[in-house]
GROMACS .gro file of C-alpha atoms in nm:
model
  137
    1MET     CA    1  40.520  -7.204  -2.488
    2ASN     CA    2  40.349  -7.564  -2.569
    3THR     CA    3  40.447  -7.648  -2.960
    4ASP     CA    4  40.273  -8.011  -2.927
    5ARG     CA    5  39.931  -7.834  -2.951
    6PRO     CA    6  39.810  -7.786  -3.278
    7PRO     CA    7  39.638  -7.403  -3.333
    8PRO     CA    8  39.290  -7.408  -3.259
    9SER     CA    9  39.138  -7.363  -3.592
   10ILE     CA   10  39.284  -7.720  -3.690
   11PRO     CA   11  39.099  -8.038  -3.543
   12PRO     CA   12  39.302  -8.263  -3.326
   13VAL     CA   13  39.493  -8.553  -3.527
   14THR     CA   14  39.356  -8.910  -3.379
   15GLU     CA   15  39.461  -9.248  -3.449
   16ALA     CA   16  39.210  -9.326  -3.667
   17ASP     CA   17  39.365  -8.985  -3.911
   18LEU     CA   18  39.673  -9.122  -3.898
   19HIS     CA   19  39.577  -9.465  -4.045
   20ALA     CA   20  39.361  -9.292  -4.277
   21PHE     CA   21  39.661  -9.084  -4.391
   22VAL     CA   22  39.862  -9.415  -4.455
   23ASP     CA   23  39.583  -9.553  -4.661
   24GLY     CA   24  39.534  -9.241  -4.872
   25ARG     CA   25  39.152  -9.173  -4.771
   26LEU     CA   26  39.207  -8.825  -4.600
   27PRO     CA   27  39.043  -8.506  -4.830
   28ALA     CA   28  39.358  -8.324  -4.958
   29GLU     CA   29  39.320  -8.021  -4.717
   30ARG     CA   30  39.330  -8.252  -4.422
   31GLN     CA   31  39.632  -8.461  -4.576
   32VAL     CA   32  39.844  -8.132  -4.523
   33GLU     CA   33  39.740  -8.087  -4.172
   34ILE     CA   34  39.848  -8.425  -4.124
   35ALA     CA   35  40.191  -8.397  -4.292
   36ALA     CA   36  40.263  -8.091  -4.106
   37TYR     CA   37  40.178  -8.280  -3.791
   38LEU     CA   38  40.412  -8.518  -3.879
   39ALA     CA   39  40.716  -8.310  -3.994
   40ALA     CA   40  40.710  -8.159  -3.624
   41ARG     CA   41  40.690  -8.504  -3.512
   42PRO     CA   42  40.934  -8.767  -3.596
   43GLU     CA   43  40.850  -9.047  -3.388
   44ASP     CA   44  40.505  -9.052  -3.529
   45ALA     CA   45  40.626  -9.037  -3.922
   46GLN     CA   46  40.846  -9.331  -3.809
   47ARG     CA   47  40.583  -9.524  -3.689
   48LEU     CA   48  40.362  -9.469  -3.995
   49GLU     CA   49  40.636  -9.557  -4.241
   50ALA     CA   50  40.615  -9.872  -4.016
   51TYR     CA   51  40.257  -9.908  -4.108
   52ARG     CA   52  40.287  -9.860  -4.504
   53ALA     CA   53  40.587 -10.132  -4.467
   54HIS     CA   54  40.351 -10.329  -4.337
   55LYS     CA   55  40.062 -10.285  -4.580
   56ARG     CA   56  40.292 -10.305  -4.857
   57GLU     CA   57  40.383 -10.659  -4.721
   58LEU     CA   58  40.041 -10.776  -4.674
   59HIS     CA   59  39.934 -10.635  -5.033
   60ALA     CA   60  40.246 -10.838  -5.139
   61LEU     CA   61  40.135 -11.175  -4.979
   62PHE     CA   62  39.732 -11.134  -5.052
   63ASP     CA   63  39.728 -10.954  -5.370
   64PRO     CA   64  39.749 -11.263  -5.588
   65VAL     CA   65  39.526 -11.434  -5.382
   66LEU     CA   66  39.269 -11.200  -5.440
   67ASP     CA   67  39.332 -11.203  -5.827
   68GLU     CA   68  39.253 -11.594  -5.821
   69GLN     CA   69  38.924 -11.711  -5.963
   70PRO     CA   70  38.734 -11.894  -5.699
   71PRO     CA   71  38.638 -12.274  -5.780
   72GLN     CA   72  38.372 -12.353  -5.960
   73ARG     CA   73  38.189 -12.580  -5.684
   74LEU     CA   74  38.204 -12.251  -5.461
   75LEU     CA   75  38.027 -12.038  -5.714
   76LYS     CA   76  37.774 -12.311  -5.786
   77SER     CA   77  37.681 -12.351  -5.441
   78ALA     CA   78  37.676 -11.944  -5.357
   79ARG     CA   79  37.430 -11.882  -5.655
   80PRO     CA   80  37.081 -11.868  -5.480
   81ARG     CA   81  36.822 -12.152  -5.619
   82ALA     CA   82  36.495 -12.056  -5.814
   83VAL     CA   83  36.192 -12.156  -5.588
   84PRO     CA   84  35.895 -12.235  -5.764
   85GLN     CA   85  35.611 -12.010  -5.611
   86THR     CA   86  35.295 -12.171  -5.560
   87PRO     CA   87  34.983 -11.965  -5.710
   88TRP     CA   88  34.806 -11.770  -5.413
   89TYR     CA   89  34.454 -11.936  -5.507
   90LEU     CA   90  34.603 -12.304  -5.451
   91GLN     CA   91  34.740 -12.196  -5.119
   92ARG     CA   92  34.391 -12.045  -5.005
   93LEU     CA   93  34.198 -12.348  -5.134
   94ALA     CA   94  34.419 -12.571  -4.940
   95ALA     CA   95  34.351 -12.391  -4.662
   96GLY     CA   96  33.974 -12.394  -4.670
   97ILE     CA   97  33.999 -12.768  -4.730
   98ALA     CA   98  34.195 -12.810  -4.447
   99ILE     CA   99  33.980 -12.616  -4.235
  100ALA     CA  100  33.693 -12.827  -4.363
  101VAL     CA  101  33.833 -13.145  -4.284
  102ILE     CA  102  33.934 -13.061  -3.941
  103SER     CA  103  33.583 -12.928  -3.866
  104GLY     CA  104  33.427 -13.174  -4.028
  105ALA     CA  105  33.662 -13.439  -3.800
  106THR     CA  106  33.574 -13.246  -3.484
  107GLY     CA  107  33.183 -13.246  -3.522
  108TRP     CA  108  33.216 -13.607  -3.568
  109GLY     CA  109  33.395 -13.681  -3.274
  110LEU     CA  110  33.159 -13.487  -3.066
  111ARG     CA  111  32.823 -13.598  -3.204
  112GLY     CA  112  32.764 -13.878  -2.932
  113GLY     CA  113  32.895 -13.648  -2.614
  114LEU     CA  114  32.624 -13.371  -2.649
  115PRO     CA  115  32.238 -13.413  -2.645
  116ALA     CA  116  32.073 -13.375  -3.000
  117GLY     CA  117  31.805 -13.125  -2.971
  118GLY     CA  118  31.656 -12.840  -2.764
  119ASP     CA  119  31.333 -13.110  -2.684
  120ASP     CA  120  31.555 -13.363  -2.534
  121ALA     CA  121  31.773 -13.133  -2.293
  122GLY     CA  122  31.448 -12.969  -2.172
  123ARG     CA  123  31.325 -13.351  -2.074
  124MET     CA  124  31.650 -13.417  -1.910
  125ALA     CA  125  31.629 -13.075  -1.708
  126ALA     CA  126  31.259 -13.187  -1.631
  127ALA     CA  127  31.327 -13.563  -1.523
  128ALA     CA  128  31.629 -13.484  -1.325
  129PRO     CA  129  31.417 -13.357  -0.997
  130ALA     CA  130  31.141 -13.627  -1.072
  131GLU     CA  131  31.417 -13.888  -1.019
  132ARG     CA  132  31.472 -13.771  -0.702
  133GLY     CA  133  31.095 -13.735  -0.558
  134LEU     CA  134  31.038 -13.359  -0.573
  135THR     CA  135  30.746 -13.246  -0.807
  136LEU     CA  136  30.723 -12.939  -0.993
  137ALA     CA  137  30.432 -12.700  -0.922
   0.00000   0.00000   0.00000
């Protein structure tokens, strides 16, 4: 009989479970299951003890840095700057003025290129065949 397999009611132990066990982030029921798993597998228990030692060394190195106060220049640059808000009606007024100026400039620029009125356009249409020597009946 193979004793390496857990009973069917217990979910298989994953690497994530082992790391969570080392970090103390498992529910109490799952911690008991992992402890039983490690009792049956001394090589995995030894590997997890190396993980714990590594975790202690990292805390010894970096916990003092985490307790330091950040420099004031970093705190000042991290603060959000207040942006003054322009009232909505001023934005709409500026957009309306811009549209009026652009429309006026466009109209002024096109004023000489188009016929001035309907009468001139009709006369031009009637004059074109007459210039070629044709008469309208």
